[in-house]
Structures are given as C-alpha cells and as structure tokens.
C-alpha cells in the first residue's frame, strides 16, 4: 500500500475543491433543503412521494432564486403570508 505525500493530502483535505466545501452550488442547495425545509426530518418515505416532495422543494428554491431572493427562508415566509403571492411570482417569471 502506497502512502500519499503529506502536501498532497493537505491540499486535498483543505483545498477549495474538497467535496464538502460550503461554497459549492450542490452543497448550497442541500443546505437550504436540509435546514430551511427540514428535509431530513420529513416522514414522507414511501412510493414516489419523497422524489415528488424533493422536486417541489427544488422548484420553490429555483423560483425564489430567479426572483433574486438572497434569503430563502425569508422569501418563503414572505410568500406564505399571502396565498396569492406564489402564483403572482410564477406569473411574473412566465411573462
């Protein structure tokens, strides 16, 4: 078994390309889904329901980001206060 040189291991573990780097777009999406939407606590586990719910969460995040919302949680609260707001936002994006 060969050993990895220390400088290579250090670069891999601390460099900007490591897989769990917080700045990566994939991790940003996972953070929002886990923390804001509480996806890990979801009790939807059978059939196609988990995939459908993940798709709906992704759709909501995408719509908010397209409207330049920087705080997803605040955007969700803003749209939750009035039921017509999500539809108005979707209609603005469609035009």
XYZ file of N, CA and C in Angstrom:
285
model
N 0.847 -1.184 0.000
C 0.000 0.000 0.000
C 0.889 1.242 0.000
N 0.660 2.139 -0.934
C 1.491 3.336 -1.020
C 0.889 4.461 -0.186
N 1.773 5.299 0.295
C 1.344 6.428 1.114
C 1.186 7.669 0.249
N 0.249 8.494 0.596
C 0.037 9.763 -0.101
C 0.966 10.792 0.529
N 1.731 11.527 -0.288
C 2.606 12.561 0.282
C 1.801 13.563 1.110
N 2.407 14.048 2.180
C 1.722 14.929 3.121
C 1.174 16.181 2.442
N 1.939 16.816 1.556
C 1.460 18.051 0.927
C 0.252 17.790 0.030
N 0.182 16.608 -0.604
C -0.972 16.258 -1.439
C -2.183 16.026 -0.557
N -2.004 15.292 0.526
C -3.116 15.028 1.441
C -3.624 16.329 2.045
N -2.711 17.227 2.397
C -3.110 18.512 2.971
C -3.910 19.330 1.970
N -3.485 19.332 0.719
C -4.199 20.079 -0.320
C -5.585 19.509 -0.538
N -5.692 18.193 -0.566
C -6.982 17.552 -0.793
C -7.936 17.834 0.354
N -7.437 17.807 1.578
C -8.310 17.978 2.737
C -8.680 19.430 2.998
N -7.826 20.372 2.631
C -8.106 21.765 2.962
C -8.334 22.649 1.749
N -8.114 22.131 0.570
C -8.233 22.933 -0.642
C -9.665 23.286 -0.976
N -9.846 24.248 -1.889
C -11.186 24.705 -2.248
C -11.989 23.678 -3.039
N -11.380 22.594 -3.489
C -12.081 21.623 -4.310
C -12.614 20.433 -3.523
N -12.464 20.435 -2.215
C -12.935 19.271 -1.472
C -14.446 19.157 -1.621
N -14.963 17.952 -1.508
C -16.354 17.673 -1.861
C -17.365 18.328 -0.935
N -16.996 18.621 0.303
C -17.974 19.218 1.217
C -17.725 20.706 1.426
N -17.084 21.349 0.462
C -16.836 22.781 0.566
C -18.167 23.535 0.560
N -18.390 24.440 1.514
C -19.687 25.117 1.607
C -20.015 26.023 0.435
N -19.032 26.449 -0.343
C -19.290 27.365 -1.438
C -19.790 26.699 -2.705
N -19.768 25.379 -2.770
C -20.196 24.692 -3.981
C -21.705 24.766 -4.147
N -22.202 24.953 -5.372
C -23.646 25.091 -5.595
C -24.440 23.890 -5.091
N -23.915 22.681 -5.268
C -24.634 21.496 -4.826
C -24.834 21.523 -3.315
N -23.808 21.920 -2.573
C -23.919 21.973 -1.126
C -24.827 23.105 -0.674
N -24.871 24.190 -1.431
C -25.773 25.293 -1.099
C -27.220 24.827 -1.194
N -27.523 24.049 -2.226
C -28.870 23.515 -2.392
C -29.203 22.542 -1.273
N -28.270 21.658 -0.974
C -28.515 20.681 0.103
C -28.715 21.377 1.442
N -27.945 22.435 1.712
C -28.087 23.171 2.969
C -29.492 23.764 3.071
N -29.959 24.399 2.023
C -31.293 25.009 2.043
C -32.360 23.938 2.224
N -32.218 22.832 1.499
C -33.225 21.776 1.620
C -33.223 21.155 3.007
N -32.045 20.960 3.597
C -31.963 20.334 4.916
C -32.375 21.275 6.030
N -31.878 22.497 5.999
C -32.103 23.420 7.117
C -33.426 24.172 6.975
N -33.651 24.797 5.834
C -34.851 25.624 5.664
C -36.112 24.781 5.538
N -36.045 23.726 4.739
C -37.225 22.899 4.519
C -37.300 21.696 5.469
N -36.258 21.435 6.229
C -36.268 20.308 7.156
C -36.435 18.974 6.454
N -35.767 18.821 5.325
C -35.948 17.619 4.516
C -35.545 16.344 5.258
N -34.518 16.423 6.092
C -34.079 15.231 6.820
C -35.118 14.762 7.834
N -35.968 15.665 8.294
C -36.990 15.310 9.273
C -38.306 14.864 8.623
N -38.366 14.911 7.300
C -39.579 14.561 6.589
C -39.957 13.100 6.837
N -41.248 12.851 7.013
C -41.729 11.495 7.234
C -42.309 10.884 5.967
N -42.133 11.576 4.849
C -42.582 11.067 3.557
C -41.524 10.085 3.064
N -41.852 8.776 3.051
C -40.831 7.785 2.752
C -41.263 6.688 1.780
N -42.496 6.664 1.343
C -42.937 5.541 0.512
C -43.318 5.989 -0.888
N -43.193 5.062 -1.813
C -43.584 5.309 -3.194
C -42.761 6.402 -3.835
N -43.427 7.207 -4.653
C -42.762 8.305 -5.352
C -42.795 9.605 -4.565
N -43.450 9.597 -3.423
C -43.648 10.822 -2.651
C -42.342 11.537 -2.277
N -41.289 10.840 -1.838
C -40.056 11.565 -1.495
C -39.459 12.315 -2.690
N -39.485 11.687 -3.863
C -38.934 12.330 -5.053
C -39.802 13.516 -5.477
N -41.104 13.376 -5.366
C -42.013 14.474 -5.718
C -41.813 15.649 -4.766
N -41.701 15.362 -3.469
C -41.501 16.441 -2.499
C -40.153 17.137 -2.721
N -39.109 16.386 -3.036
C -37.804 16.989 -3.327
C -37.894 17.873 -4.565
N -38.647 17.433 -5.562
C -38.818 18.235 -6.774
C -39.567 19.532 -6.477
N -40.585 19.463 -5.643
C -41.332 20.670 -5.278
C -40.464 21.635 -4.473
N -39.643 21.092 -3.568
C -38.725 21.953 -2.818
C -37.744 22.630 -3.762
N -37.196 21.859 -4.699
C -36.247 22.429 -5.667
C -36.911 23.495 -6.526
N -38.159 23.273 -6.911
C -38.898 24.259 -7.701
C -39.066 25.559 -6.915
N -39.440 25.443 -5.645
C -39.619 26.634 -4.812
C -38.298 27.399 -4.666
N -37.207 26.686 -4.447
C -35.900 27.324 -4.306
C -35.509 28.012 -5.613
N -35.728 27.339 -6.733
C -35.379 27.903 -8.033
C -36.174 29.163 -8.318
N -37.469 29.145 -8.051
C -38.304 30.326 -8.294
C -37.830 31.499 -7.434
N -37.521 31.230 -6.173
C -37.050 32.313 -5.308
C -35.703 32.854 -5.783
N -34.815 31.972 -6.226
C -33.508 32.448 -6.703
C -33.636 33.213 -8.012
N -34.565 32.819 -8.877
C -34.775 33.552 -10.127
C -35.317 34.954 -9.875
N -36.010 35.126 -8.775
C -36.521 36.453 -8.417
C -35.531 37.211 -7.538
N -34.297 36.713 -7.465
C -33.177 37.346 -6.767
C -33.382 37.465 -5.264
N -34.073 36.500 -4.679
C -34.203 36.447 -3.228
C -32.899 35.895 -2.675
N -32.275 36.614 -1.751
C -30.999 36.158 -1.207
C -31.176 35.298 0.037
N -32.254 35.486 0.761
C -32.527 34.693 1.960
C -33.759 33.842 1.671
N -33.532 32.554 1.418
C -34.622 31.652 1.021
C -35.680 31.552 2.121
N -35.258 31.448 3.377
C -36.217 31.339 4.482
C -37.109 32.572 4.561
N -36.528 33.754 4.407
C -37.319 34.990 4.433
C -38.254 35.048 3.231
N -37.792 34.581 2.075
C -38.637 34.545 0.882
C -39.829 33.616 1.054
N -39.598 32.484 1.689
C -40.697 31.533 1.940
C -41.715 32.151 2.892
N -41.234 32.795 3.956
C -42.152 33.447 4.897
C -42.939 34.554 4.210
N -42.270 35.329 3.356
C -42.929 36.413 2.623
C -44.068 35.866 1.765
N -43.809 34.773 1.060
C -44.835 34.194 0.187
C -45.901 33.442 0.970
N -45.578 32.969 2.154
C -46.553 32.206 2.939
C -47.617 33.097 3.579
N -47.301 34.369 3.735
C -48.249 35.277 4.409
C -49.495 35.575 3.579
N -49.359 35.530 2.259
C -50.494 35.794 1.366
C -50.516 34.715 0.285
N -51.580 33.941 0.209
C -51.613 32.803 -0.722
C -51.502 33.171 -2.195
N -51.769 34.411 -2.560
C -51.696 34.786 -3.973
C -50.267 35.112 -4.418
N -49.381 35.382 -3.507
C -48.008 35.784 -3.858
C -47.240 34.735 -4.669
N -47.263 33.451 -4.291
C -46.518 32.478 -5.104
C -46.997 32.432 -6.551
N -48.290 32.479 -6.754
C -48.828 32.447 -8.131
C -48.455 33.723 -8.889
N -48.502 34.863 -8.208
C -48.105 36.124 -8.873
C -46.621 36.066 -9.274
N -45.795 35.492 -8.420
C -44.374 35.393 -8.717
C -44.130 34.483 -9.914
N -44.833 33.355 -9.970
C -44.689 32.429 -11.090
C -45.159 33.090 -12.380
N -46.254 33.843 -12.312
C -46.768 34.514 -13.497
C -45.783 35.585 -13.992
N -45.121 36.291 -13.085
C -44.133 37.285 -13.485
C -42.962 36.621 -14.198
N -42.554 35.456 -13.733
C -41.447 34.752 -14.348
C -41.825 34.194 -15.716
N -43.097 33.834 -15.885
C -43.550 33.235 -17.141
C -43.659 34.282 -18.266
N -43.860 35.521 -17.898
C -44.039 36.574 -18.923
C -42.730 37.133 -19.408
